[in-house]
Amino acid sequence: MAETATFDRDRNSAATHPKFLSVWDIQAYYGESYIVQGVSFDIHEGEILALLGRNGAGKTSTLRTIARLDNPALRHGEIWLDHKPLHKMKAHEAAGNGIALVPEDRRIIPGLTVEENLQLAQIAPPVGWSLERIYGLFPRLKERRRQEGVTLSGGEQQMLAIARALARDIKVLLLDEPYEGLAPVIVQEIAKTLNVIRDQGITTIIVEQNAVAALKLADRAVILDTGSVVYDGSAQEVLEDEALRQRYLAI
Ligand SMILES: Nc1ncnc2c1ncn2[C@@H]1O[C@H](COP(=O)(O)OP(=O)(O)O)[C@@H](O)[C@H]1O
Ligand SMILES: [Mg+2]
């Protein structure tokens, strides 16, 4: 395969997999609580992966582990991004290598306008998308650029949280329940935007309770149950397999 021809074969098994982002047997703990129990999956560059599962399945913990936050603590396994060992990095190094986590609470900075929230993200080089490019993708943010970020609607705050990630030079967008609390029309608007972001080559992992919306957007799906992968395959197949959905997603 042409894809493997330039690959460094001296590296270990996880690294020899010709995928853009490889998560291999990661095991992570909150204190002594064993939460992420050997999760593995791969993503191609520019793919959208839906990471699904019931409440408490370990989705947020998996995203936090990939972003290299201290908790849960990674004690086993490897995470490779574009041939770089994320598992050996701290959160700020992972961020510097192109990982962006948009947490569930969105973390819009109070007291700053929309534009200031974006400008603050652009302080540290390498800088990502320009304001013009971001406003081209999110015209609503342009209209409200002088408004304080925390006074935006829920959907607009989610757009700002995603836009702020793009203002840095990122490769992978980790979204934790971006559709939470949003009206269906806003969910559709954000999904359209995520498709454009995919077309620009950014790789996305989307965690969602709104599994149907995430599956319609995603190329692939990974389903977690009590910290382990119980499904890894096409998103379309999950949409069509009612028994699978009922068993692991309760929908
Ligand atoms: N900070 C924490 N300390 C201890 N246990 C936690 C912590 N955060 C989450 N957990 C536990 O880890 C498990 C997985 O949680 P989480 O990753 O948040 O699941 P999900 O995002 O799929 O709902 C749950 O049992 C939860 O109670
Ligand atoms: Mg969660």
Coordinates of C-alpha atoms and ligand atoms in Angstrom, one line a residue:
M1 CA 0.0 0.0 0.0
A2 CA 1.3 3.4 -0.9
E3 CA 0.1 4.7 2.4
T4 CA 2.5 2.6 4.4
A5 CA 5.5 3.0 2.1
T6 CA 6.9 6.0 4.0
F7 CA 6.0 4.7 7.4
D8 CA 8.6 4.3 10.1
R9 CA 8.6 0.6 10.8
D10 CA 10.9 0.9 13.8
R11 CA 8.1 2.1 15.9
N12 CA 5.8 -0.1 17.8
S13 CA 2.6 -1.8 16.7
A14 CA 0.3 1.2 17.3
A15 CA 2.5 3.6 15.4
T16 CA 2.8 1.3 12.3
H17 CA -0.9 1.6 11.7
P18 CA -1.4 3.9 8.7
K19 CA -4.0 6.1 10.3
F20 CA -3.9 9.7 11.2
L21 CA -5.1 9.4 14.8
S22 CA -4.6 6.0 16.5
V23 CA -5.8 5.3 20.0
W24 CA -4.4 1.9 21.1
D25 CA -5.5 0.1 24.3
I26 CA -5.8 3.2 26.5
Q27 CA -6.5 2.6 30.1
A28 CA -7.2 5.5 32.4
Y29 CA -8.0 6.0 36.0
Y30 CA -9.6 8.6 38.4
G31 CA -7.5 7.8 41.4
E32 CA -8.0 4.0 41.8
S33 CA -11.2 4.0 39.7
Y34 CA -10.5 2.1 36.5
I35 CA -12.7 4.0 33.9
V36 CA -11.3 3.9 30.4
Q37 CA -10.7 0.1 30.1
G38 CA -8.6 -0.5 27.1
V39 CA -10.1 1.6 24.3
S40 CA -8.7 1.4 20.8
F41 CA -9.8 3.0 17.5
D42 CA -8.3 4.8 14.5
I43 CA -9.4 7.7 12.4
H44 CA -8.3 8.8 9.0
E45 CA -7.5 12.5 8.4
G46 CA -10.6 14.5 7.7
E47 CA -13.0 11.8 9.0
I48 CA -15.8 12.5 11.5
L49 CA -16.1 9.9 14.2
A50 CA -19.2 9.7 16.5
L51 CA -18.2 8.4 19.9
L52 CA -21.4 7.2 21.5
G53 CA -22.7 5.3 24.5
R54 CA -24.9 5.7 27.5
N55 CA -24.4 8.1 30.3
G56 CA -21.3 7.1 32.2
A57 CA -19.9 4.9 29.4
G58 CA -16.6 6.8 29.5
K59 CA -17.0 9.2 26.5
T60 CA -15.9 12.4 28.2
S61 CA -13.1 10.5 30.0
T62 CA -11.9 9.1 26.6
L63 CA -11.8 12.7 25.1
R64 CA -10.0 14.0 28.2
T65 CA -7.4 11.3 27.9
I66 CA -6.8 12.0 24.2
A67 CA -6.5 15.7 25.0
R68 CA -3.9 14.6 27.7
L69 CA -5.6 16.3 30.6
D70 CA -4.3 15.0 34.0
N71 CA -7.6 13.4 35.0
P72 CA -8.3 10.6 34.3
A73 CA -4.6 9.5 34.4
L74 CA -3.4 7.4 31.4
R75 CA -1.6 4.4 32.8
H76 CA -1.4 2.1 29.7
G77 CA -1.7 2.4 26.0
E78 CA -0.7 4.7 23.2
I79 CA -2.2 7.7 21.3
W80 CA -0.5 8.6 18.0
L81 CA -1.4 11.8 16.1
D82 CA 0.3 12.1 12.7
H83 CA 3.2 10.0 13.9
K84 CA 3.6 11.9 17.2
P85 CA 3.3 10.1 20.5
L86 CA 0.5 12.1 22.3
H87 CA 0.6 9.5 25.2
K88 CA 4.0 10.9 26.2
M89 CA 2.7 14.5 26.2
K90 CA 1.1 16.9 28.7
A91 CA -2.1 18.8 27.7
H92 CA -0.3 21.9 26.6
E93 CA 2.0 19.8 24.3
A94 CA -1.0 17.9 22.8
A95 CA -2.6 21.3 22.2
G96 CA 0.5 22.5 20.5
N97 CA 0.4 19.5 18.3
G98 CA -3.1 20.3 17.1
I99 CA -5.5 18.7 19.6
A100 CA -8.5 20.9 20.6
L101 CA -11.1 19.9 23.1
V102 CA -14.4 21.8 23.2
P103 CA -15.8 20.7 26.6
E104 CA -19.4 20.3 27.4
D105 CA -19.7 23.6 29.3
R106 CA -18.1 25.5 26.3
R107 CA -16.0 27.7 28.6
I108 CA -16.7 31.1 27.0
I109 CA -14.6 33.7 28.8
P110 CA -16.9 36.2 30.7
G111 CA -16.2 39.9 30.3
L112 CA -14.9 39.4 26.7
T113 CA -16.7 40.1 23.5
V114 CA -17.0 37.4 20.8
E115 CA -14.1 38.9 18.9
E116 CA -11.9 39.1 22.0
N117 CA -12.6 35.5 22.8
L118 CA -11.3 34.7 19.3
Q119 CA -8.4 37.0 19.5
L120 CA -7.3 35.5 22.8
A121 CA -7.1 32.1 21.2
Q122 CA -4.9 33.6 18.5
I123 CA -2.2 34.9 20.9
A124 CA -0.1 31.8 20.9
P125 CA 1.6 30.8 17.6
P126 CA 1.1 28.9 15.4
V127 CA -2.1 30.8 14.8
G128 CA -4.9 29.1 13.0
W129 CA -7.8 30.5 11.0
S130 CA -8.0 34.3 10.5
L131 CA -11.0 36.2 11.8
E132 CA -12.2 36.7 8.2
R133 CA -12.2 33.0 7.6
I134 CA -13.9 32.3 10.9
Y135 CA -16.6 34.9 10.2
G136 CA -17.1 33.5 6.7
L137 CA -18.0 30.2 8.4
F138 CA -20.0 31.7 11.2
P139 CA -21.8 34.8 9.9
R140 CA -23.8 35.0 13.2
L141 CA -20.6 35.5 15.1
K142 CA -19.6 38.3 12.8
E143 CA -22.9 40.0 13.5
R144 CA -22.4 39.7 17.2
R145 CA -18.6 40.2 17.4
R146 CA -18.9 43.2 19.7
Q147 CA -21.3 41.4 22.1
E148 CA -20.1 39.8 25.3
G149 CA -19.6 36.1 24.5
V150 CA -21.5 34.8 27.6
T151 CA -24.7 36.7 26.5
L152 CA -25.0 34.7 23.3
S153 CA -27.6 32.1 22.8
G154 CA -26.6 28.5 23.5
G155 CA -26.2 27.7 19.8
E156 CA -24.1 30.8 19.3
Q157 CA -21.9 30.0 22.3
Q158 CA -21.3 26.6 20.8
M159 CA -20.3 28.2 17.5
L160 CA -18.0 30.5 19.4
A161 CA -16.4 27.5 21.3
I162 CA -15.8 25.8 17.9
A163 CA -14.6 29.0 16.3
R164 CA -12.2 29.6 19.2
A165 CA -10.7 26.1 18.6
L166 CA -10.2 26.9 14.9
A167 CA -8.5 30.2 15.8
R168 CA -5.6 28.0 16.9
D169 CA -3.8 25.8 14.4
I170 CA -5.6 22.5 15.0
K171 CA -5.7 19.1 13.4
V172 CA -8.2 17.4 15.6
L173 CA -11.4 18.7 17.1
L174 CA -12.8 16.9 20.1
L175 CA -16.4 17.9 20.7
D176 CA -18.2 16.9 23.9
E177 CA -22.0 17.1 23.5
P178 CA -22.0 20.2 21.2
Y179 CA -25.8 19.8 20.6
E180 CA -26.8 19.7 24.2
G181 CA -29.8 21.9 24.9
L182 CA -30.0 23.2 21.3
A183 CA -33.1 23.4 19.1
P184 CA -33.1 21.0 16.1
V185 CA -32.7 23.9 13.6
I186 CA -29.5 25.1 15.4
V187 CA -28.2 21.5 15.5
Q188 CA -28.7 21.4 11.7
E189 CA -26.8 24.7 11.4
I190 CA -23.9 23.5 13.5
A191 CA -23.8 20.1 11.6
K192 CA -23.5 22.0 8.3
T193 CA -20.6 23.9 9.7
L194 CA -18.9 20.8 10.9
N195 CA -19.2 19.4 7.4
V196 CA -17.4 22.5 6.0
I197 CA -14.7 22.1 8.7
R198 CA -14.3 18.5 7.6
D199 CA -13.9 19.6 4.0
Q200 CA -11.0 21.8 5.2
G201 CA -9.2 18.7 6.4
I202 CA -9.8 18.8 10.1
T203 CA -10.5 15.5 11.8
T204 CA -13.4 15.4 14.3
I205 CA -14.5 13.2 17.2
I206 CA -18.1 14.1 18.2
V207 CA -19.5 12.8 21.5
E208 CA -23.3 13.2 21.6
Q209 CA -26.4 12.0 23.5
N210 CA -28.3 13.0 20.4
A211 CA -26.9 9.9 18.7
V212 CA -29.1 10.1 15.6
A213 CA -27.8 13.7 14.8
A214 CA -24.2 12.6 15.4
L215 CA -24.6 9.4 13.2
K216 CA -26.1 11.4 10.3
L217 CA -23.0 13.7 10.4
A218 CA -20.4 11.0 11.1
D219 CA -18.5 8.7 8.7
R220 CA -17.9 6.2 11.4
A221 CA -19.1 5.3 14.9
V222 CA -17.5 3.9 18.0
I223 CA -19.8 2.8 20.8
L224 CA -18.5 2.6 24.4
D225 CA -20.1 0.6 27.2
T226 CA -18.5 0.7 30.7
G227 CA -15.2 2.0 29.4
S228 CA -14.8 -0.5 26.5
V229 CA -15.5 -0.5 22.8
V230 CA -18.5 -2.6 21.9
Y231 CA -18.9 -1.4 18.3
D232 CA -16.6 0.1 15.7
G233 CA -18.0 0.5 12.2
S234 CA -20.0 2.6 9.8
A235 CA -22.3 5.3 11.2
Q236 CA -24.9 4.3 8.6
E237 CA -25.0 0.8 9.9
V238 CA -25.8 1.9 13.5
L239 CA -28.6 4.1 12.1
E240 CA -30.0 1.0 10.4
D241 CA -29.5 -1.5 13.2
E242 CA -32.3 -1.0 15.7
A243 CA -31.2 -3.8 18.0
L244 CA -27.7 -2.4 18.3
R245 CA -29.1 1.1 19.0
Q246 CA -31.5 -0.2 21.7
R247 CA -28.8 -2.3 23.3
Y248 CA -26.1 0.3 23.7
L249 CA -27.8 3.7 23.1
A250 CA -31.3 3.1 24.4
I251 CA -32.8 4.8 21.3
Ligands
LIG1 N1 -13.7 13.2 38.2 C1 -14.1 11.9 38.3 N2 -13.8 11.2 39.4 C2 -14.2 9.9 39.5 N3 -15.0 9.3 38.7 C3 -15.4 10.0 37.6 C4 -15.0 11.3 37.4 N4 -15.5 11.8 36.2 C5 -16.3 10.7 35.7 N5 -16.2 9.7 36.5 C6 -16.8 8.3 36.3 O1 -16.3 7.8 35.2 C7 -17.3 7.1 34.4 C8 -17.3 7.6 33.0 O2 -17.7 9.0 33.0 P1 -17.7 9.9 31.7 O3 -16.5 9.7 31.0 O4 -18.0 11.3 32.2 O5 -18.9 9.2 30.9 P2 -19.8 9.8 29.7 O6 -19.1 11.0 29.2 O7 -19.8 8.7 28.7 O8 -21.2 10.1 30.3 C9 -18.6 7.3 35.2 O9 -18.8 6.1 36.0 C10 -18.3 8.5 36.1 O10 -19.0 8.4 37.3
MG2 MG -19.8 13.0 29.1

